[in-house]
Short mmCIF file of N, CA and C in Angstrom, two decimals:
data_model
loop_
_atom_site.label_atom_id
_atom_site.label_comp_id
_atom_site.label_asym_id
_atom_site.label_seq_id
_atom_site.Cartn_x
_atom_site.Cartn_y
_atom_site.Cartn_z
N PRO Y 1 -17.33 -19.18 15.93
CA PRO Y 1 -18.73 -19.15 16.35
C PRO Y 1 -19.65 -18.92 15.16
N ILE Y 2 -20.65 -19.73 15.07
CA ILE Y 2 -21.56 -19.64 13.93
C ILE Y 2 -22.84 -18.90 14.32
N THR Y 3 -23.46 -19.33 15.40
CA THR Y 3 -24.72 -18.71 15.78
C THR Y 3 -24.48 -17.38 16.49
N SER Y 4 -25.52 -16.55 16.49
CA SER Y 4 -25.38 -15.24 17.11
C SER Y 4 -25.18 -15.38 18.62
N SER Y 5 -25.80 -16.38 19.23
CA SER Y 5 -25.63 -16.57 20.68
C SER Y 5 -24.20 -17.01 21.00
N ALA Y 6 -23.60 -17.79 20.11
CA ALA Y 6 -22.20 -18.21 20.32
C ALA Y 6 -21.27 -17.02 20.19
N LYS Y 7 -21.58 -16.12 19.26
CA LYS Y 7 -20.76 -14.91 19.11
C LYS Y 7 -20.86 -14.04 20.36
N LYS Y 8 -22.08 -13.93 20.89
CA LYS Y 8 -22.29 -13.14 22.09
C LYS Y 8 -21.55 -13.77 23.28
N ALA Y 9 -21.61 -15.09 23.38
CA ALA Y 9 -20.91 -15.79 24.46
C ALA Y 9 -19.41 -15.59 24.35
N LEU Y 10 -18.90 -15.58 23.13
CA LEU Y 10 -17.47 -15.36 22.92
C LEU Y 10 -17.06 -13.96 23.37
N ARG Y 11 -17.88 -12.96 23.04
CA ARG Y 11 -17.59 -11.59 23.46
C ARG Y 11 -17.55 -11.50 24.98
N GLY Y 12 -18.54 -12.11 25.63
CA GLY Y 12 -18.59 -12.09 27.09
C GLY Y 12 -17.40 -12.79 27.70
N SER Y 13 -17.01 -13.91 27.12
CA SER Y 13 -15.90 -14.67 27.68
C SER Y 13 -14.58 -13.93 27.49
N LEU Y 14 -14.43 -13.21 26.39
CA LEU Y 14 -13.22 -12.41 26.18
C LEU Y 14 -13.15 -11.24 27.16
N ARG Y 15 -14.32 -10.64 27.44
CA ARG Y 15 -14.38 -9.55 28.42
C ARG Y 15 -13.95 -10.06 29.80
N LYS Y 16 -14.51 -11.20 30.18
CA LYS Y 16 -14.18 -11.78 31.49
C LYS Y 16 -12.71 -12.18 31.56
N GLN Y 17 -12.19 -12.67 30.43
CA GLN Y 17 -10.79 -13.08 30.39
C GLN Y 17 -9.85 -11.90 30.66
N THR Y 18 -10.15 -10.75 30.07
CA THR Y 18 -9.28 -9.59 30.28
C THR Y 18 -9.34 -9.12 31.74
N ILE Y 19 -10.53 -9.15 32.32
CA ILE Y 19 -10.67 -8.75 33.73
C ILE Y 19 -9.92 -9.73 34.62
N ASN Y 20 -10.08 -11.04 34.36
CA ASN Y 20 -9.40 -12.06 35.17
C ASN Y 20 -7.89 -11.93 35.05
N ASN Y 21 -7.40 -11.67 33.83
CA ASN Y 21 -5.96 -11.52 33.63
C ASN Y 21 -5.44 -10.31 34.39
N ARG Y 22 -6.22 -9.23 34.40
CA ARG Y 22 -5.82 -8.02 35.10
C ARG Y 22 -5.71 -8.28 36.60
N VAL Y 23 -6.71 -8.94 37.17
CA VAL Y 23 -6.70 -9.21 38.61
C VAL Y 23 -5.55 -10.16 38.96
N ARG Y 24 -5.36 -11.20 38.14
CA ARG Y 24 -4.30 -12.17 38.39
C ARG Y 24 -2.92 -11.51 38.30
N SER Y 25 -2.76 -10.64 37.32
CA SER Y 25 -1.48 -9.96 37.14
C SER Y 25 -1.18 -9.03 38.31
N ARG Y 26 -2.18 -8.28 38.77
CA ARG Y 26 -1.98 -7.39 39.92
C ARG Y 26 -1.62 -8.19 41.17
N MET Y 27 -2.27 -9.35 41.32
CA MET Y 27 -1.99 -10.18 42.48
C MET Y 27 -0.54 -10.67 42.42
N LYS Y 28 -0.11 -11.18 41.28
CA LYS Y 28 1.25 -11.68 41.16
C LYS Y 28 2.27 -10.56 41.35
N THR Y 29 1.98 -9.39 40.82
CA THR Y 29 2.89 -8.26 40.95
C THR Y 29 3.05 -7.86 42.40
N SER Y 30 1.96 -7.79 43.14
CA SER Y 30 2.04 -7.39 44.54
C SER Y 30 2.77 -8.44 45.38
N ILE Y 31 2.57 -9.72 45.05
CA ILE Y 31 3.27 -10.78 45.78
C ILE Y 31 4.76 -10.72 45.48
N ASP Y 32 5.11 -10.52 44.22
CA ASP Y 32 6.53 -10.42 43.84
C ASP Y 32 7.19 -9.22 44.50
N ALA Y 33 6.48 -8.11 44.57
CA ALA Y 33 7.03 -6.90 45.22
C ALA Y 33 7.29 -7.18 46.69
N PHE Y 34 6.37 -7.88 47.35
CA PHE Y 34 6.57 -8.20 48.76
C PHE Y 34 7.75 -9.14 48.95
N ARG Y 35 7.87 -10.14 48.07
CA ARG Y 35 8.97 -11.10 48.21
C ARG Y 35 10.32 -10.42 48.00
N ALA Y 36 10.36 -9.43 47.13
CA ALA Y 36 11.61 -8.72 46.88
C ALA Y 36 12.01 -7.87 48.08
N GLN Y 37 11.00 -7.31 48.76
CA GLN Y 37 11.28 -6.42 49.90
C GLN Y 37 10.18 -6.60 50.94
N PRO Y 38 10.32 -7.56 51.86
CA PRO Y 38 9.26 -7.85 52.83
C PRO Y 38 9.03 -6.70 53.81
N GLU Y 39 7.95 -5.95 53.61
CA GLU Y 39 7.56 -4.86 54.50
C GLU Y 39 6.09 -5.03 54.84
N ALA Y 40 5.68 -4.44 55.94
CA ALA Y 40 4.30 -4.57 56.40
C ALA Y 40 3.31 -3.96 55.40
N SER Y 41 3.67 -2.83 54.81
CA SER Y 41 2.75 -2.19 53.86
C SER Y 41 2.57 -3.04 52.61
N LEU Y 42 3.66 -3.65 52.13
CA LEU Y 42 3.57 -4.52 50.95
C LEU Y 42 2.83 -5.80 51.28
N LEU Y 43 2.96 -6.26 52.52
CA LEU Y 43 2.24 -7.46 52.94
C LEU Y 43 0.74 -7.21 52.89
N SER Y 44 0.32 -6.04 53.38
CA SER Y 44 -1.11 -5.74 53.38
C SER Y 44 -1.63 -5.58 51.96
N LYS Y 45 -0.83 -5.02 51.05
CA LYS Y 45 -1.25 -4.91 49.65
C LYS Y 45 -1.36 -6.29 49.01
N ALA Y 46 -0.43 -7.18 49.33
CA ALA Y 46 -0.47 -8.54 48.79
C ALA Y 46 -1.72 -9.27 49.31
N PHE Y 47 -2.00 -9.13 50.60
CA PHE Y 47 -3.20 -9.75 51.18
C PHE Y 47 -4.45 -9.22 50.49
N SER Y 48 -4.49 -7.92 50.28
CA SER Y 48 -5.65 -7.30 49.66
C SER Y 48 -5.86 -7.83 48.24
N SER Y 49 -4.78 -7.95 47.49
CA SER Y 49 -4.91 -8.44 46.12
C SER Y 49 -5.32 -9.91 46.09
N ILE Y 50 -4.84 -10.70 47.05
CA ILE Y 50 -5.24 -12.10 47.13
C ILE Y 50 -6.73 -12.20 47.47
N ASP Y 51 -7.17 -11.38 48.42
CA ASP Y 51 -8.59 -11.39 48.80
C ASP Y 51 -9.48 -10.96 47.65
N ARG Y 52 -9.01 -10.01 46.86
CA ARG Y 52 -9.78 -9.56 45.70
C ARG Y 52 -9.90 -10.68 44.67
N ALA Y 53 -8.83 -11.45 44.49
CA ALA Y 53 -8.86 -12.57 43.56
C ALA Y 53 -9.85 -13.64 44.02
N VAL Y 54 -9.94 -13.83 45.32
CA VAL Y 54 -10.92 -14.79 45.85
C VAL Y 54 -12.33 -14.27 45.61
N LYS Y 55 -12.51 -12.98 45.79
CA LYS Y 55 -13.83 -12.38 45.64
C LYS Y 55 -14.40 -12.57 44.23
N VAL Y 56 -13.53 -12.52 43.23
CA VAL Y 56 -14.00 -12.69 41.85
C VAL Y 56 -13.73 -14.09 41.31
N ASN Y 57 -13.54 -15.05 42.23
CA ASN Y 57 -13.41 -16.47 41.91
C ASN Y 57 -12.23 -16.81 41.01
N ILE Y 58 -11.12 -16.11 41.18
CA ILE Y 58 -9.91 -16.48 40.45
C ILE Y 58 -9.10 -17.48 41.27
N LEU Y 59 -9.15 -17.32 42.59
CA LEU Y 59 -8.49 -18.25 43.51
C LEU Y 59 -9.53 -18.88 44.42
N HIS Y 60 -9.27 -20.12 44.80
CA HIS Y 60 -10.10 -20.76 45.82
C HIS Y 60 -9.69 -20.21 47.18
N ARG Y 61 -10.61 -20.15 48.11
CA ARG Y 61 -10.31 -19.52 49.40
C ARG Y 61 -9.23 -20.28 50.16
N ASN Y 62 -9.15 -21.60 49.99
CA ASN Y 62 -8.09 -22.35 50.69
C ASN Y 62 -6.72 -22.07 50.07
N THR Y 63 -6.69 -21.91 48.76
CA THR Y 63 -5.44 -21.55 48.09
C THR Y 63 -4.98 -20.18 48.57
N ALA Y 64 -5.93 -19.26 48.69
CA ALA Y 64 -5.61 -17.92 49.17
C ALA Y 64 -5.07 -17.99 50.60
N ALA Y 65 -5.68 -18.79 51.43
CA ALA Y 65 -5.23 -18.92 52.82
C ALA Y 65 -3.82 -19.47 52.87
N ARG Y 66 -3.53 -20.45 52.01
CA ARG Y 66 -2.19 -21.02 51.97
C ARG Y 66 -1.15 -19.98 51.54
N ARG Y 67 -1.48 -19.21 50.51
CA ARG Y 67 -0.54 -18.18 50.03
C ARG Y 67 -0.32 -17.09 51.08
N LYS Y 68 -1.39 -16.69 51.75
CA LYS Y 68 -1.27 -15.67 52.79
C LYS Y 68 -0.42 -16.20 53.95
N SER Y 69 -0.59 -17.47 54.26
CA SER Y 69 0.19 -18.07 55.34
C SER Y 69 1.68 -18.09 54.99
N LEU Y 70 1.99 -18.44 53.75
CA LEU Y 70 3.39 -18.45 53.32
C LEU Y 70 3.99 -17.05 53.36
N LEU Y 71 3.22 -16.06 52.93
CA LEU Y 71 3.71 -14.69 52.97
C LEU Y 71 3.92 -14.21 54.40
N SER Y 72 3.01 -14.61 55.30
CA SER Y 72 3.15 -14.24 56.71
C SER Y 72 4.40 -14.85 57.32
N ARG Y 73 4.66 -16.11 56.97
CA ARG Y 73 5.86 -16.76 57.48
C ARG Y 73 7.12 -16.09 56.95
N LEU Y 74 7.08 -15.70 55.68
CA LEU Y 74 8.22 -14.99 55.09
C LEU Y 74 8.46 -13.66 55.81
N PHE Y 75 7.37 -12.96 56.11
CA PHE Y 75 7.47 -11.68 56.80
C PHE Y 75 8.03 -11.87 58.21
N ALA Y 76 7.55 -12.90 58.91
CA ALA Y 76 8.01 -13.16 60.27
C ALA Y 76 9.49 -13.52 60.30
N SER Y 77 9.92 -14.32 59.33
CA SER Y 77 11.33 -14.72 59.31
C SER Y 77 12.24 -13.56 58.90
N SER Y 78 11.72 -12.66 58.07
CA SER Y 78 12.56 -11.54 57.63
C SER Y 78 12.66 -10.46 58.71
N SER Y 79 11.68 -10.38 59.59
CA SER Y 79 11.70 -9.32 60.60
C SER Y 79 12.49 -9.73 61.85
N LYS Y 80 12.95 -10.98 61.89
CA LYS Y 80 13.75 -11.43 63.05
C LYS Y 80 15.15 -10.89 62.98
#
């Protein structure tokens, strides 16, 4: 970055990148934990993390709905 505004934009983008990575990582971790051991409490944590990712525009709402649907199906099949 050469101009001062470009430097400022870079700082902002790096800040947002760390926040996005944190949210994405927490979401993946909670989903992996649920897949390893399908329980109702872990399902609700996974749903919560997916919804949080949608809230901060990391996931599209339809993608989130698809992932939640897959997790619900996994939970239903494991509880039979």
